[in-house]
Amino acid sequence: MTITHFSAVILFAACIAVVFGITQRSEPKMMIRFGAYCFVLLVGATIVASWGMWLIKR
Amino acid sequence: MATQADPAALPADNAAGGIFPSLTLLAGWLVPGAGHLMLGKWVRALLLAAAILTMFAVGIALGGKLYSPNTGEPLDILGFLGDLGAGLPYLIGRFAGLGQAPVLVATADYGTKFIVVGGMLNIVAAVDAHSLASGRKRA
């Protein structure tokens, strides 16, 4: 199986967001909100770190 | 944030200290999502099982490594503990000889991380099932 780095990030963040959303909140609405928050934070942090490494390289 | 449940509203067999919360913890560790399934929360159970088993399966498919318990290397021991968190999928994978090839490419290293993180997420899910069963977390 081959996978791009970005696909791996999306899959990784999605799975973590599902588990964190369910386990860290009690109400279904808050679970979805917290899961989405975790997903955005994980993917966003990876993109920021990637651009940071690109800048360091240059 | 999880809130404290009203102790008076808890069923008698779910009271803290009973055997049922421990059973949900054990079942949740062995089979991802089983702890929530025992509590009748089948949607949460399916979502948790899908997320954790996907991480484990993708990790194996990417060529990730399944750690052994007896290498003596501290980092390998931590990796083993993370892997062991997946419960039966890890044990089945070990007995089936999966995840034993050397990690030579970056995506295989990603696979190793997928497996370890999947195992740790399963522990989080099992502890959540225990908290629900014991009444520490509101259902």
CSV table of N, CA and C in Angstrom, one decimal, chain B residues 11-110:
chain,number,residue,atom,x,y,z
B,11,PRO,N,-27.5,3.0,38.0
B,11,PRO,CA,-28.0,1.7,38.3
B,11,PRO,C,-27.1,1.1,39.4
B,12,ALA,N,-27.7,0.2,40.2
B,12,ALA,CA,-27.0,-0.4,41.3
B,12,ALA,C,-25.8,-1.2,40.8
B,13,ASP,N,-25.9,-1.9,39.7
B,13,ASP,CA,-24.7,-2.7,39.2
B,13,ASP,C,-23.6,-1.9,38.6
B,14,ASN,N,-23.9,-0.6,38.4
B,14,ASN,CA,-22.9,0.2,37.8
B,14,ASN,C,-22.1,1.0,38.9
B,15,ALA,N,-22.5,0.8,40.1
B,15,ALA,CA,-21.9,1.6,41.2
B,15,ALA,C,-20.3,1.4,41.2
B,16,ALA,N,-19.6,2.5,41.5
B,16,ALA,CA,-18.2,2.4,41.5
B,16,ALA,C,-17.7,1.3,42.5
B,17,GLY,N,-16.7,0.5,42.0
B,17,GLY,CA,-16.2,-0.6,42.8
B,17,GLY,C,-16.8,-1.9,42.4
B,18,GLY,N,-17.9,-1.9,41.7
B,18,GLY,CA,-18.5,-3.2,41.2
B,18,GLY,C,-17.6,-3.8,40.1
B,19,ILE,N,-18.0,-5.0,39.7
B,19,ILE,CA,-17.1,-5.7,38.7
B,19,ILE,C,-17.5,-5.2,37.2
B,20,PHE,N,-18.7,-4.7,37.0
B,20,PHE,CA,-19.1,-4.3,35.7
B,20,PHE,C,-18.2,-3.2,35.0
B,21,PRO,N,-17.8,-2.1,35.8
B,21,PRO,CA,-16.9,-1.2,35.1
B,21,PRO,C,-15.5,-1.8,34.7
B,22,SER,N,-15.0,-2.7,35.6
B,22,SER,CA,-13.8,-3.4,35.2
B,22,SER,C,-13.9,-4.3,34.0
B,23,LEU,N,-15.1,-4.9,33.8
B,23,LEU,CA,-15.4,-5.7,32.7
B,23,LEU,C,-15.4,-4.9,31.4
B,24,THR,N,-16.0,-3.7,31.5
B,24,THR,CA,-16.1,-2.8,30.3
B,24,THR,C,-14.7,-2.3,29.9
B,25,LEU,N,-13.8,-2.1,31.0
B,25,LEU,CA,-12.4,-1.7,30.7
B,25,LEU,C,-11.7,-2.8,30.0
B,26,LEU,N,-11.8,-4.0,30.5
B,26,LEU,CA,-11.1,-5.2,29.9
B,26,LEU,C,-11.6,-5.5,28.5
B,27,ALA,N,-13.0,-5.4,28.3
B,27,ALA,CA,-13.5,-5.7,27.0
B,27,ALA,C,-13.2,-4.6,26.0
B,28,GLY,N,-13.2,-3.4,26.5
B,28,GLY,CA,-12.8,-2.2,25.6
B,28,GLY,C,-11.3,-2.3,25.2
B,29,TRP,N,-10.5,-2.8,26.0
B,29,TRP,CA,-9.1,-3.0,25.7
B,29,TRP,C,-8.9,-4.1,24.7
B,30,LEU,N,-9.5,-5.3,24.9
B,30,LEU,CA,-9.3,-6.4,24.1
B,30,LEU,C,-9.9,-6.2,22.7
B,31,VAL,N,-11.2,-5.7,22.6
B,31,VAL,CA,-11.8,-5.5,21.3
B,31,VAL,C,-12.2,-4.0,21.3
B,32,PRO,N,-11.6,-3.2,20.4
B,32,PRO,CA,-11.9,-1.8,20.3
B,32,PRO,C,-13.4,-1.5,20.1
B,33,GLY,N,-14.0,-0.7,21.0
B,33,GLY,CA,-15.4,-0.4,21.0
B,33,GLY,C,-16.3,-1.3,21.8
B,34,ALA,N,-15.7,-2.4,22.3
B,34,ALA,CA,-16.6,-3.4,23.0
B,34,ALA,C,-17.1,-2.8,24.3
B,35,GLY,N,-16.3,-2.0,25.0
B,35,GLY,CA,-16.7,-1.4,26.2
B,35,GLY,C,-17.9,-0.5,26.1
B,36,HIS,N,-18.0,0.3,25.1
B,36,HIS,CA,-19.1,1.1,24.8
B,36,HIS,C,-20.3,0.3,24.3
B,37,LEU,N,-20.0,-0.8,23.6
B,37,LEU,CA,-21.1,-1.7,23.2
B,37,LEU,C,-21.8,-2.3,24.4
B,38,MET,N,-21.0,-2.7,25.4
B,38,MET,CA,-21.6,-3.3,26.6
B,38,MET,C,-22.5,-2.3,27.3
B,39,LEU,N,-22.2,-1.0,27.1
B,39,LEU,CA,-23.1,0.0,27.8
B,39,LEU,C,-24.3,0.4,26.9
B,40,GLY,N,-24.4,-0.3,25.8
B,40,GLY,CA,-25.5,0.0,24.9
B,40,GLY,C,-25.3,1.2,24.0
B,41,LYS,N,-24.1,1.8,24.0
B,41,LYS,CA,-23.8,2.9,23.1
B,41,LYS,C,-23.2,2.4,21.8
B,42,TRP,N,-24.0,1.9,21.0
B,42,TRP,CA,-23.5,1.2,19.8
B,42,TRP,C,-23.0,2.1,18.7
B,43,VAL,N,-23.5,3.4,18.7
B,43,VAL,CA,-23.0,4.3,17.6
B,43,VAL,C,-21.5,4.7,18.0
B,44,ARG,N,-21.4,5.0,19.3
B,44,ARG,CA,-20.0,5.4,19.8
B,44,ARG,C,-19.1,4.2,19.6
B,45,ALA,N,-19.6,3.0,19.9
B,45,ALA,CA,-18.8,1.8,19.8
B,45,ALA,C,-18.3,1.6,18.3
B,46,LEU,N,-19.2,1.7,17.4
B,46,LEU,CA,-18.9,1.5,16.0
B,46,LEU,C,-17.9,2.6,15.5
B,47,LEU,N,-18.1,3.8,15.9
B,47,LEU,CA,-17.2,4.9,15.5
B,47,LEU,C,-15.8,4.6,16.1
B,48,LEU,N,-15.7,4.3,17.4
B,48,LEU,CA,-14.4,4.0,18.0
B,48,LEU,C,-13.7,2.8,17.3
B,49,ALA,N,-14.5,1.8,17.1
B,49,ALA,CA,-13.9,0.6,16.5
B,49,ALA,C,-13.4,0.9,15.1
B,50,ALA,N,-14.2,1.6,14.4
B,50,ALA,CA,-13.8,2.0,13.0
B,50,ALA,C,-12.5,2.8,13.0
B,51,ALA,N,-12.4,3.8,13.9
B,51,ALA,CA,-11.2,4.7,13.9
B,51,ALA,C,-10.0,3.9,14.3
B,52,ILE,N,-10.1,3.1,15.4
B,52,ILE,CA,-8.9,2.4,15.9
B,52,ILE,C,-8.5,1.2,15.0
B,53,LEU,N,-9.5,0.5,14.5
B,53,LEU,CA,-9.1,-0.6,13.6
B,53,LEU,C,-8.6,-0.1,12.3
B,54,THR,N,-9.1,1.0,11.8
B,54,THR,CA,-8.5,1.6,10.6
B,54,THR,C,-7.1,2.0,10.8
B,55,MET,N,-6.8,2.6,11.9
B,55,MET,CA,-5.4,3.0,12.2
B,55,MET,C,-4.5,1.8,12.2
B,56,PHE,N,-5.0,0.7,12.9
B,56,PHE,CA,-4.2,-0.5,13.0
B,56,PHE,C,-4.0,-1.2,11.6
B,57,ALA,N,-5.1,-1.3,10.8
B,57,ALA,CA,-5.0,-1.9,9.5
B,57,ALA,C,-4.2,-1.1,8.5
B,58,VAL,N,-4.3,0.2,8.5
B,58,VAL,CA,-3.5,1.1,7.6
B,58,VAL,C,-2.1,1.0,8.0
B,59,GLY,N,-1.8,1.0,9.3
B,59,GLY,CA,-0.4,0.8,9.8
B,59,GLY,C,0.2,-0.5,9.3
B,60,ILE,N,-0.5,-1.6,9.4
B,60,ILE,CA,0.0,-2.8,8.9
B,60,ILE,C,0.2,-2.8,7.4
B,61,ALA,N,-0.8,-2.2,6.7
B,61,ALA,CA,-0.7,-2.2,5.2
B,61,ALA,C,0.4,-1.3,4.7
B,62,LEU,N,0.8,-0.3,5.5
B,62,LEU,CA,1.9,0.6,5.1
B,62,LEU,C,3.3,-0.1,5.4
B,63,GLY,N,3.2,-1.2,6.0
B,63,GLY,CA,4.5,-1.9,6.3
B,63,GLY,C,5.0,-1.5,7.6
B,64,GLY,N,4.2,-1.1,8.5
B,64,GLY,CA,4.6,-0.7,9.9
B,64,GLY,C,5.1,-1.8,10.7
B,65,LYS,N,5.8,-1.5,11.8
B,65,LYS,CA,6.4,-2.6,12.6
B,65,LYS,C,5.5,-2.8,13.8
B,66,LEU,N,5.4,-4.1,14.2
B,66,LEU,CA,4.8,-4.5,15.4
B,66,LEU,C,5.9,-4.8,16.4
B,67,TYR,N,6.0,-4.0,17.5
B,67,TYR,CA,7.1,-4.2,18.4
B,67,TYR,C,7.0,-5.5,19.2
B,68,SER,N,8.1,-6.0,19.6
B,68,SER,CA,8.2,-7.2,20.5
B,68,SER,C,8.5,-6.8,21.9
B,69,PRO,N,8.1,-7.6,22.9
B,69,PRO,CA,8.3,-7.2,24.3
B,69,PRO,C,9.7,-7.3,24.8
B,70,ASN,N,10.5,-8.1,24.1
B,70,ASN,CA,11.8,-8.5,24.8
B,70,ASN,C,13.1,-8.0,24.1
B,71,THR,N,13.0,-6.8,23.5
B,71,THR,CA,14.3,-6.4,22.8
B,71,THR,C,15.3,-5.8,23.7
B,72,GLY,N,14.8,-5.2,24.9
B,72,GLY,CA,15.7,-4.6,25.8
B,72,GLY,C,15.9,-3.1,25.6
B,73,GLU,N,15.5,-2.6,24.4
B,73,GLU,CA,15.7,-1.2,24.1
B,73,GLU,C,14.5,-0.4,24.7
B,74,PRO,N,14.8,0.6,25.5
B,74,PRO,CA,13.7,1.4,26.2
B,74,PRO,C,12.7,1.9,25.2
B,75,LEU,N,13.1,2.4,24.0
B,75,LEU,CA,12.1,2.9,23.1
B,75,LEU,C,11.3,1.8,22.5
B,76,ASP,N,11.9,0.7,22.3
B,76,ASP,CA,11.1,-0.5,21.8
B,76,ASP,C,10.1,-0.9,22.8
B,77,ILE,N,10.4,-0.9,24.1
B,77,ILE,CA,9.5,-1.2,25.2
B,77,ILE,C,8.3,-0.3,25.2
B,78,LEU,N,8.6,1.0,25.0
B,78,LEU,CA,7.5,2.0,24.9
B,78,LEU,C,6.6,1.7,23.7
B,79,GLY,N,7.2,1.4,22.6
B,79,GLY,CA,6.5,1.1,21.4
B,79,GLY,C,5.6,-0.2,21.6
B,80,PHE,N,6.2,-1.2,22.3
B,80,PHE,CA,5.4,-2.4,22.6
B,80,PHE,C,4.2,-2.1,23.4
B,81,LEU,N,4.4,-1.2,24.4
B,81,LEU,CA,3.2,-0.9,25.3
B,81,LEU,C,2.2,-0.2,24.5
B,82,GLY,N,2.6,0.7,23.6
B,82,GLY,CA,1.6,1.4,22.7
B,82,GLY,C,0.9,0.4,21.8
B,83,ASP,N,1.6,-0.5,21.2
B,83,ASP,CA,1.0,-1.5,20.3
B,83,ASP,C,0.1,-2.4,21.1
B,84,LEU,N,0.5,-2.8,22.3
B,84,LEU,CA,-0.3,-3.7,23.1
B,84,LEU,C,-1.7,-3.1,23.5
B,85,GLY,N,-1.7,-1.8,23.5
B,85,GLY,CA,-3.0,-1.1,23.8
B,85,GLY,C,-4.1,-1.4,22.8
B,86,ALA,N,-3.7,-1.9,21.6
B,86,ALA,CA,-4.8,-2.3,20.6
B,86,ALA,C,-5.5,-3.6,21.0
B,87,GLY,N,-4.9,-4.3,21.9
B,87,GLY,CA,-5.6,-5.5,22.4
B,87,GLY,C,-5.5,-6.7,21.5
B,88,LEU,N,-6.6,-7.3,21.2
B,88,LEU,CA,-6.6,-8.5,20.3
B,88,LEU,C,-6.0,-8.3,18.9
B,89,PRO,N,-6.3,-7.2,18.3
B,89,PRO,CA,-5.6,-7.0,16.9
B,89,PRO,C,-4.1,-7.1,17.0
B,90,TYR,N,-3.5,-6.6,18.1
B,90,TYR,CA,-2.1,-6.7,18.2
B,90,TYR,C,-1.7,-8.2,18.4
B,91,LEU,N,-2.4,-8.9,19.3
B,91,LEU,CA,-2.0,-10.3,19.6
B,91,LEU,C,-2.2,-11.1,18.3
B,92,ILE,N,-3.3,-10.9,17.6
B,92,ILE,CA,-3.5,-11.6,16.3
B,92,ILE,C,-2.4,-11.3,15.3
B,93,GLY,N,-2.1,-10.0,15.2
B,93,GLY,CA,-1.0,-9.6,14.3
B,93,GLY,C,0.3,-10.2,14.6
B,94,ARG,N,0.6,-10.3,15.9
B,94,ARG,CA,1.9,-11.0,16.3
B,94,ARG,C,1.9,-12.4,15.9
B,95,PHE,N,0.8,-13.1,16.2
B,95,PHE,CA,0.8,-14.6,16.0
B,95,PHE,C,0.7,-14.8,14.5
B,96,ALA,N,0.2,-13.9,13.7
B,96,ALA,CA,0.1,-14.1,12.2
B,96,ALA,C,1.4,-13.7,11.6
B,97,GLY,N,2.3,-13.1,12.3
B,97,GLY,CA,3.6,-12.8,11.8
B,97,GLY,C,3.6,-11.4,11.0
B,98,LEU,N,2.6,-10.6,11.3
B,98,LEU,CA,2.5,-9.3,10.6
B,98,LEU,C,3.5,-8.3,11.2
B,99,GLY,N,3.9,-7.3,10.4
B,99,GLY,CA,4.7,-6.2,11.0
B,99,GLY,C,6.0,-6.6,11.4
B,100,GLN,N,6.6,-7.6,10.8
B,100,GLN,CA,8.0,-8.1,11.2
B,100,GLN,C,9.0,-7.7,10.2
B,101,ALA,N,8.6,-7.1,9.0
B,101,ALA,CA,9.6,-6.7,8.0
B,101,ALA,C,10.3,-5.5,8.4
B,102,PRO,N,11.6,-5.3,8.1
B,102,PRO,CA,12.4,-4.1,8.4
B,102,PRO,C,11.7,-2.9,7.8
B,103,VAL,N,11.7,-1.8,8.6
B,103,VAL,CA,11.2,-0.5,8.1
B,103,VAL,C,12.2,0.2,7.3
B,104,LEU,N,12.0,0.3,6.0
B,104,LEU,CA,13.0,0.9,5.1
B,104,LEU,C,12.6,2.2,4.5
B,105,VAL,N,11.3,2.4,4.4
B,105,VAL,CA,10.8,3.7,3.7
B,105,VAL,C,10.0,4.5,4.7
B,106,ALA,N,9.8,5.8,4.3
B,106,ALA,CA,9.2,6.7,5.3
B,106,ALA,C,7.7,6.3,5.6
B,107,THR,N,7.0,5.8,4.5
B,107,THR,CA,5.6,5.4,4.8
B,107,THR,C,5.5,4.3,5.7
B,108,ALA,N,6.5,3.4,5.7
B,108,ALA,CA,6.4,2.3,6.7
B,108,ALA,C,6.6,2.8,8.1
B,109,ASP,N,7.4,3.8,8.2
B,109,ASP,CA,7.6,4.4,9.5
B,109,ASP,C,6.3,5.1,10.0
B,110,TYR,N,5.6,5.7,9.0
B,110,TYR,CA,4.3,6.2,9.3
B,110,TYR,C,3.4,5.1,9.8
